[in-house]
Amino acid sequence: MSDQAIQIVADENINGLQYFEKLATVKKVRGRQISNDIIRSADALLIRSVTQVNRQLLEQSNVKFIASATSGIDHIDLDYLKKNNVEFAYAPGSNATSVVQYVFACLAQLSKKYDFDWRNKSVGIIGAGHVGGLLASYLEQLDMNFLIYDPLLGHKYAHSNKLTVLDKVLQQDVITVHTPLTWQEPYPTYHMFDKKMLRDFSRDKVLINTSRGRVRQPRSA
């Protein structure tokens, strides 16, 4: 391989890095250890959500392309990338099937532990993008009762007849959360589930959060 080969710094826990090694020089690093010093001469970065991409990481580097093997992008400073002509790609929806399967696995485990039939429970879906939308399709096929809260969706949405206000969704037996982590108005999701909301839940309600952890306010906050 020539000295002019593309230089890539990659999170060592990303699958399939061997394919990039056929085309470029790949330096594998633990995601939390990727730093400005390490990426200074790299042309591209392959990361996961554990790596914060911002001015501190990228300043005075040669990086012109970043790919995140995630569906969320709250770890990426998109404004900084745009201002500095750094191309960006990520993987929205790539893990949708796995996350939906995880939701059903949680329900199956809880049903066994607390002796109830999850198929008789009503489900409230918060966020109906790639994951929440797929979950809605599965619930519909199972002829289960469900409602959806997603203020960004309208009457053209496939399950528009299930769209409702947040308060009604929170009244369902099972609440499953599939939102991005956002701070911006009018619909920020950061600490969307605060301590008061959690205290108001009945003891037999099920809350499954498969989105970012900070959507729920920690107990110690």
PDB file of C-alpha atoms in Angstrom:
ATOM      1  CA  MET A   1       0.000   0.000   0.000  1.00  0.00           C
ATOM      2  CA  SER A   2       1.325   3.446  -0.919  1.00  0.00           C
ATOM      3  CA  ASP A   3       2.266   6.175   1.475  1.00  0.00           C
ATOM      4  CA  GLN A   4      -0.707   8.130   0.112  1.00  0.00           C
ATOM      5  CA  ALA A   5      -3.260   5.596   1.409  1.00  0.00           C
ATOM      6  CA  ILE A   6      -6.324   6.999   3.131  1.00  0.00           C
ATOM      7  CA  GLN A   7      -5.830   7.194   6.888  1.00  0.00           C
ATOM      8  CA  ILE A   8      -8.806   6.091   9.021  1.00  0.00           C
ATOM      9  CA  VAL A   9      -9.198   6.147  12.794  1.00  0.00           C
ATOM     10  CA  ALA A  10     -11.933   3.742  13.872  1.00  0.00           C
ATOM     11  CA  ASP A  11     -13.647   2.647  17.060  1.00  0.00           C
ATOM     12  CA  GLU A  12     -12.309  -0.860  17.596  1.00  0.00           C
ATOM     13  CA  ASN A  13     -15.783  -2.140  18.519  1.00  0.00           C
ATOM     14  CA  ILE A  14     -17.298  -1.435  15.098  1.00  0.00           C
ATOM     15  CA  ASN A  15     -17.936  -4.622  13.137  1.00  0.00           C
ATOM     16  CA  GLY A  16     -16.568  -5.057   9.626  1.00  0.00           C
ATOM     17  CA  LEU A  17     -13.452  -2.907   9.908  1.00  0.00           C
ATOM     18  CA  GLN A  18     -11.539  -5.553   7.974  1.00  0.00           C
ATOM     19  CA  TYR A  19     -13.276  -4.401   4.794  1.00  0.00           C
ATOM     20  CA  PHE A  20     -11.873  -0.898   5.193  1.00  0.00           C
ATOM     21  CA  GLU A  21      -8.398  -2.332   5.686  1.00  0.00           C
ATOM     22  CA  LYS A  22      -8.434  -3.462   2.056  1.00  0.00           C
ATOM     23  CA  LEU A  23      -8.723   0.162   0.943  1.00  0.00           C
ATOM     24  CA  ALA A  24      -7.049   2.244   3.634  1.00  0.00           C
ATOM     25  CA  THR A  25      -4.770   2.289   6.642  1.00  0.00           C
ATOM     26  CA  VAL A  26      -7.007   1.749   9.668  1.00  0.00           C
ATOM     27  CA  LYS A  27      -5.978   2.621  13.210  1.00  0.00           C
ATOM     28  CA  LYS A  28      -8.271   0.941  15.740  1.00  0.00           C
ATOM     29  CA  VAL A  29      -8.828   2.746  19.034  1.00  0.00           C
ATOM     30  CA  ARG A  30     -11.211   2.379  21.959  1.00  0.00           C
ATOM     31  CA  GLY A  31     -14.069   4.793  21.311  1.00  0.00           C
ATOM     32  CA  ARG A  32     -13.655   6.760  24.527  1.00  0.00           C
ATOM     33  CA  GLN A  33      -9.944   7.187  23.861  1.00  0.00           C
ATOM     34  CA  ILE A  34     -10.280   8.808  20.429  1.00  0.00           C
ATOM     35  CA  SER A  35      -8.706  12.251  20.868  1.00  0.00           C
ATOM     36  CA  ASN A  36      -7.408  15.175  18.859  1.00  0.00           C
ATOM     37  CA  ASP A  37      -3.837  13.885  19.088  1.00  0.00           C
ATOM     38  CA  ILE A  38      -4.835  10.488  17.725  1.00  0.00           C
ATOM     39  CA  ILE A  39      -6.926  11.766  14.804  1.00  0.00           C
ATOM     40  CA  ARG A  40      -4.756  14.755  13.816  1.00  0.00           C
ATOM     41  CA  SER A  41      -3.467  13.195  10.549  1.00  0.00           C
ATOM     42  CA  ALA A  42      -6.523  11.036   9.788  1.00  0.00           C
ATOM     43  CA  ASP A  43      -8.672  11.580   6.720  1.00  0.00           C
ATOM     44  CA  ALA A  44     -11.749   9.899   8.150  1.00  0.00           C
ATOM     45  CA  LEU A  45     -13.281   8.747  11.443  1.00  0.00           C
ATOM     46  CA  LEU A  46     -15.526   5.749  12.081  1.00  0.00           C
ATOM     47  CA  ILE A  47     -17.167   6.109  15.483  1.00  0.00           C
ATOM     48  CA  ARG A  48     -20.008   5.139  17.797  1.00  0.00           C
ATOM     49  CA  SER A  49     -21.981   7.247  20.270  1.00  0.00           C
ATOM     50  CA  VAL A  50     -19.256   7.052  22.947  1.00  0.00           C
ATOM     51  CA  THR A  51     -17.090   9.487  20.944  1.00  0.00           C
ATOM     52  CA  GLN A  52     -18.028  13.167  21.174  1.00  0.00           C
ATOM     53  CA  VAL A  53     -17.404  14.882  17.848  1.00  0.00           C
ATOM     54  CA  ASN A  54     -16.890  18.618  18.251  1.00  0.00           C
ATOM     55  CA  ARG A  55     -14.334  21.418  17.902  1.00  0.00           C
ATOM     56  CA  GLN A  56     -12.201  20.001  20.694  1.00  0.00           C
ATOM     57  CA  LEU A  57     -11.812  16.713  18.832  1.00  0.00           C
ATOM     58  CA  LEU A  58     -11.423  18.004  15.279  1.00  0.00           C
ATOM     59  CA  GLU A  59      -9.650  21.351  15.453  1.00  0.00           C
ATOM     60  CA  GLN A  60      -6.466  21.492  13.306  1.00  0.00           C
ATOM     61  CA  SER A  61      -7.021  17.945  12.046  1.00  0.00           C
ATOM     62  CA  ASN A  62      -7.189  16.663   8.461  1.00  0.00           C
ATOM     63  CA  VAL A  63     -10.496  14.843   8.960  1.00  0.00           C
ATOM     64  CA  LYS A  64     -12.929  15.396   6.090  1.00  0.00           C
ATOM     65  CA  PHE A  65     -15.369  12.537   6.616  1.00  0.00           C
ATOM     66  CA  ILE A  66     -17.030  11.076   9.708  1.00  0.00           C
ATOM     67  CA  ALA A  67     -19.348   8.073   9.882  1.00  0.00           C
ATOM     68  CA  SER A  68     -21.207   7.061  13.035  1.00  0.00           C
ATOM     69  CA  ALA A  69     -22.489   3.508  13.357  1.00  0.00           C
ATOM     70  CA  THR A  70     -25.527   4.788  15.240  1.00  0.00           C
ATOM     71  CA  SER A  71     -29.065   5.974  14.623  1.00  0.00           C
ATOM     72  CA  GLY A  72     -28.706   8.869  17.092  1.00  0.00           C
ATOM     73  CA  ILE A  73     -26.590  11.952  16.443  1.00  0.00           C
ATOM     74  CA  ASP A  74     -26.638  13.829  19.761  1.00  0.00           C
ATOM     75  CA  HIS A  75     -22.893  13.119  20.086  1.00  0.00           C
ATOM     76  CA  ILE A  76     -22.198  15.049  16.872  1.00  0.00           C
ATOM     77  CA  ASP A  77     -21.771  18.833  16.582  1.00  0.00           C
ATOM     78  CA  LEU A  78     -23.409  19.120  13.174  1.00  0.00           C
ATOM     79  CA  ASP A  79     -23.003  22.902  13.022  1.00  0.00           C
ATOM     80  CA  TYR A  80     -19.244  22.598  13.445  1.00  0.00           C
ATOM     81  CA  LEU A  81     -19.037  19.929  10.737  1.00  0.00           C
ATOM     82  CA  LYS A  82     -21.023  22.050   8.308  1.00  0.00           C
ATOM     83  CA  LYS A  83     -18.938  25.165   8.925  1.00  0.00           C
ATOM     84  CA  ASN A  84     -15.731  23.216   8.341  1.00  0.00           C
ATOM     85  CA  ASN A  85     -16.878  21.221   5.308  1.00  0.00           C
ATOM     86  CA  VAL A  86     -16.667  17.852   7.051  1.00  0.00           C
ATOM     87  CA  GLU A  87     -18.970  15.266   5.473  1.00  0.00           C
ATOM     88  CA  PHE A  88     -21.062  13.143   7.820  1.00  0.00           C
ATOM     89  CA  ALA A  89     -23.023   9.885   7.569  1.00  0.00           C
ATOM     90  CA  TYR A  90     -24.889   7.813  10.117  1.00  0.00           C
ATOM     91  CA  ALA A  91     -27.244   4.819  10.219  1.00  0.00           C
ATOM     92  CA  PRO A  92     -30.829   5.782  11.056  1.00  0.00           C
ATOM     93  CA  GLY A  93     -33.053   2.722  11.355  1.00  0.00           C
ATOM     94  CA  SER A  94     -30.220   0.234  11.066  1.00  0.00           C
ATOM     95  CA  ASN A  95     -31.010  -1.338  14.448  1.00  0.00           C
ATOM     96  CA  ALA A  96     -34.805  -0.924  14.337  1.00  0.00           C
ATOM     97  CA  THR A  97     -35.604  -4.634  14.150  1.00  0.00           C
ATOM     98  CA  SER A  98     -33.216  -5.459  17.005  1.00  0.00           C
ATOM     99  CA  VAL A  99     -34.703  -2.762  19.235  1.00  0.00           C
ATOM    100  CA  VAL A 100     -38.261  -3.918  18.568  1.00  0.00           C
ATOM    101  CA  GLN A 101     -37.222  -7.479  19.382  1.00  0.00           C
ATOM    102  CA  TYR A 102     -35.687  -6.171  22.606  1.00  0.00           C
ATOM    103  CA  VAL A 103     -39.002  -4.533  23.565  1.00  0.00           C
ATOM    104  CA  PHE A 104     -40.846  -7.823  23.102  1.00  0.00           C
ATOM    105  CA  ALA A 105     -38.123  -9.669  25.024  1.00  0.00           C
ATOM    106  CA  CYS A 106     -38.575  -7.241  27.934  1.00  0.00           C
ATOM    107  CA  LEU A 107     -42.324  -7.801  27.916  1.00  0.00           C
ATOM    108  CA  ALA A 108     -41.893 -11.571  27.810  1.00  0.00           C
ATOM    109  CA  GLN A 109     -39.459 -11.507  30.726  1.00  0.00           C
ATOM    110  CA  LEU A 110     -41.653  -9.201  32.807  1.00  0.00           C
ATOM    111  CA  SER A 111     -44.721 -11.330  32.020  1.00  0.00           C
ATOM    112  CA  LYS A 112     -42.932 -14.388  33.337  1.00  0.00           C
ATOM    113  CA  LYS A 113     -41.651 -12.597  36.435  1.00  0.00           C
ATOM    114  CA  TYR A 114     -44.902 -10.869  37.405  1.00  0.00           C
ATOM    115  CA  ASP A 115     -47.385 -13.387  35.989  1.00  0.00           C
ATOM    116  CA  PHE A 116     -49.317 -11.408  33.382  1.00  0.00           C
ATOM    117  CA  ASP A 117     -50.059 -11.803  29.684  1.00  0.00           C
ATOM    118  CA  TRP A 118     -48.333  -8.987  27.803  1.00  0.00           C
ATOM    119  CA  ARG A 119     -50.601  -9.533  24.793  1.00  0.00           C
ATOM    120  CA  ASN A 120     -53.514  -8.187  26.831  1.00  0.00           C
ATOM    121  CA  LYS A 121     -51.725  -4.965  27.735  1.00  0.00           C
ATOM    122  CA  SER A 122     -52.226  -1.625  25.994  1.00  0.00           C
ATOM    123  CA  VAL A 123     -49.053   0.019  24.682  1.00  0.00           C
ATOM    124  CA  GLY A 124     -48.119   3.685  24.473  1.00  0.00           C
ATOM    125  CA  ILE A 125     -45.403   4.477  21.925  1.00  0.00           C
ATOM    126  CA  ILE A 126     -43.494   7.736  22.340  1.00  0.00           C
ATOM    127  CA  GLY A 127     -41.622   8.556  19.146  1.00  0.00           C
ATOM    128  CA  ALA A 128     -42.690   6.717  15.993  1.00  0.00           C
ATOM    129  CA  GLY A 129     -39.737   7.027  13.652  1.00  0.00           C
ATOM    130  CA  HIS A 130     -37.856   3.985  12.368  1.00  0.00           C
ATOM    131  CA  VAL A 131     -38.129   2.022  15.620  1.00  0.00           C
ATOM    132  CA  GLY A 132     -41.448   3.217  17.004  1.00  0.00           C
ATOM    133  CA  GLY A 133     -43.075   2.915  13.597  1.00  0.00           C
ATOM    134  CA  LEU A 134     -41.881  -0.665  13.173  1.00  0.00           C
ATOM    135  CA  LEU A 135     -43.102  -1.514  16.674  1.00  0.00           C
ATOM    136  CA  ALA A 136     -46.525  -0.083  15.794  1.00  0.00           C
ATOM    137  CA  SER A 137     -46.673  -2.341  12.733  1.00  0.00           C
ATOM    138  CA  TYR A 138     -45.872  -5.398  14.848  1.00  0.00           C
ATOM    139  CA  LEU A 139     -48.482  -4.490  17.477  1.00  0.00           C
ATOM    140  CA  GLU A 140     -51.078  -4.001  14.761  1.00  0.00           C
ATOM    141  CA  GLN A 141     -50.343  -7.455  13.336  1.00  0.00           C
ATOM    142  CA  LEU A 142     -50.729  -8.896  16.847  1.00  0.00           C
ATOM    143  CA  ASP A 143     -54.087  -7.102  17.166  1.00  0.00           C
ATOM    144  CA  MET A 144     -52.904  -5.316  20.308  1.00  0.00           C
ATOM    145  CA  ASN A 145     -54.189  -1.983  21.550  1.00  0.00           C
ATOM    146  CA  PHE A 146     -51.716   0.879  21.201  1.00  0.00           C
ATOM    147  CA  LEU A 147     -51.525   4.654  20.945  1.00  0.00           C
ATOM    148  CA  ILE A 148     -48.739   6.884  19.648  1.00  0.00           C
ATOM    149  CA  TYR A 149     -47.396  10.261  20.711  1.00  0.00           C
ATOM    150  CA  ASP A 150     -45.239  11.942  18.091  1.00  0.00           C
ATOM    151  CA  PRO A 151     -46.007  15.630  17.465  1.00  0.00           C
ATOM    152  CA  LEU A 152     -43.888  15.635  14.300  1.00  0.00           C
ATOM    153  CA  LEU A 153     -46.208  13.218  12.480  1.00  0.00           C
ATOM    154  CA  GLY A 154     -49.432  14.105  10.688  1.00  0.00           C
ATOM    155  CA  HIS A 155     -52.440  12.616   8.927  1.00  0.00           C
ATOM    156  CA  LYS A 156     -50.301  11.020   6.190  1.00  0.00           C
ATOM    157  CA  TYR A 157     -48.564   8.768   8.714  1.00  0.00           C
ATOM    158  CA  ALA A 158     -49.361   5.062   8.289  1.00  0.00           C
ATOM    159  CA  HIS A 159     -50.796   4.793  11.803  1.00  0.00           C
ATOM    160  CA  SER A 160     -52.274   8.299  11.991  1.00  0.00           C
ATOM    161  CA  ASN A 161     -55.460   6.930  13.571  1.00  0.00           C
ATOM    162  CA  LYS A 162     -53.341   5.985  16.595  1.00  0.00           C
ATOM    163  CA  LEU A 163     -51.773   9.430  17.098  1.00  0.00           C
ATOM    164  CA  THR A 164     -52.866  11.224  20.249  1.00  0.00           C
ATOM    165  CA  VAL A 165     -51.677  13.548  23.007  1.00  0.00           C
ATOM    166  CA  LEU A 166     -48.957  12.600  25.481  1.00  0.00           C
ATOM    167  CA  ASP A 167     -51.308  12.356  28.468  1.00  0.00           C
ATOM    168  CA  LYS A 168     -53.353   9.616  26.803  1.00  0.00           C
ATOM    169  CA  VAL A 169     -50.260   7.676  25.801  1.00  0.00           C
ATOM    170  CA  LEU A 170     -49.023   7.803  29.386  1.00  0.00           C
ATOM    171  CA  GLN A 171     -52.262   6.166  30.542  1.00  0.00           C
ATOM    172  CA  GLN A 172     -51.428   2.919  28.724  1.00  0.00           C
ATOM    173  CA  ASP A 173     -50.167  -0.158  30.573  1.00  0.00           C
ATOM    174  CA  VAL A 174     -46.806  -0.233  28.800  1.00  0.00           C
ATOM    175  CA  ILE A 175     -44.886   2.909  27.804  1.00  0.00           C
ATOM    176  CA  THR A 176     -42.045   2.415  25.336  1.00  0.00           C
ATOM    177  CA  VAL A 177     -39.795   5.327  24.376  1.00  0.00           C
ATOM    178  CA  HIS A 178     -38.098   5.685  20.985  1.00  0.00           C
ATOM    179  CA  THR A 179     -37.164   9.353  20.730  1.00  0.00           C
ATOM    180  CA  PRO A 180     -33.900  11.043  19.813  1.00  0.00           C
ATOM    181  CA  LEU A 181     -32.196  13.070  22.522  1.00  0.00           C
ATOM    182  CA  THR A 182     -32.909  16.740  21.825  1.00  0.00           C
ATOM    183  CA  TRP A 183     -32.797  20.014  23.729  1.00  0.00           C
ATOM    184  CA  GLN A 184     -34.458  22.331  21.227  1.00  0.00           C
ATOM    185  CA  GLU A 185     -37.983  23.689  21.552  1.00  0.00           C
ATOM    186  CA  PRO A 186     -40.796  23.034  20.883  1.00  0.00           C
ATOM    187  CA  TYR A 187     -40.345  19.316  21.629  1.00  0.00           C
ATOM    188  CA  PRO A 188     -37.209  18.728  23.688  1.00  0.00           C
ATOM    189  CA  THR A 189     -36.764  15.175  24.964  1.00  0.00           C
ATOM    190  CA  TYR A 190     -33.955  15.798  27.482  1.00  0.00           C
ATOM    191  CA  HIS A 191     -35.366  14.703  30.885  1.00  0.00           C
ATOM    192  CA  MET A 192     -38.754  14.283  29.249  1.00  0.00           C
ATOM    193  CA  PHE A 193     -39.494  11.753  31.966  1.00  0.00           C
ATOM    194  CA  ASP A 194     -38.831  13.798  35.077  1.00  0.00           C
ATOM    195  CA  LYS A 195     -39.155  12.665  38.682  1.00  0.00           C
ATOM    196  CA  LYS A 196     -42.714  13.966  39.031  1.00  0.00           C
ATOM    197  CA  MET A 197     -43.922  12.045  35.988  1.00  0.00           C
ATOM    198  CA  LEU A 198     -42.271   8.872  37.226  1.00  0.00           C
ATOM    199  CA  ARG A 199     -43.766   9.284  40.708  1.00  0.00           C
ATOM    200  CA  ASP A 200     -47.234   9.555  39.169  1.00  0.00           C
ATOM    201  CA  PHE A 201     -46.913   6.176  37.450  1.00  0.00           C
ATOM    202  CA  SER A 202     -48.795   3.316  39.061  1.00  0.00           C
ATOM    203  CA  ARG A 203     -46.673   0.469  40.400  1.00  0.00           C
ATOM    204  CA  ASP A 204     -47.919  -1.955  37.737  1.00  0.00           C
ATOM    205  CA  LYS A 205     -47.026   0.279  34.777  1.00  0.00           C
ATOM    206  CA  VAL A 206     -44.125  -0.799  32.550  1.00  0.00           C
ATOM    207  CA  LEU A 207     -41.673   1.791  31.185  1.00  0.00           C
ATOM    208  CA  ILE A 208     -39.168   0.676  28.540  1.00  0.00           C
ATOM    209  CA  ASN A 209     -36.657   3.289  27.387  1.00  0.00           C
ATOM    210  CA  THR A 210     -34.657   2.160  24.374  1.00  0.00           C
ATOM    211  CA  SER A 211     -33.644   5.711  23.465  1.00  0.00           C
ATOM    212  CA  ARG A 212     -30.864   7.761  25.065  1.00  0.00           C
ATOM    213  CA  GLY A 213     -30.592   7.440  28.826  1.00  0.00           C
ATOM    214  CA  ARG A 214     -30.870  11.161  29.434  1.00  0.00           C
ATOM    215  CA  VAL A 215     -34.457  11.178  28.167  1.00  0.00           C
ATOM    216  CA  ARG A 216     -35.202  10.043  31.716  1.00  0.00           C
ATOM    217  CA  GLN A 217     -34.138  12.189  34.636  1.00  0.00           C
ATOM    218  CA  PRO A 218     -31.940  10.210  37.062  1.00  0.00           C
ATOM    219  CA  ARG A 219     -33.291   9.627  40.549  1.00  0.00           C
ATOM    220  CA  SER A 220     -30.444  11.535  42.141  1.00  0.00           C
ATOM    221  CA  ALA A 221     -31.098  14.709  40.066  1.00  0.00           C
TER     222      ALA A 221
END
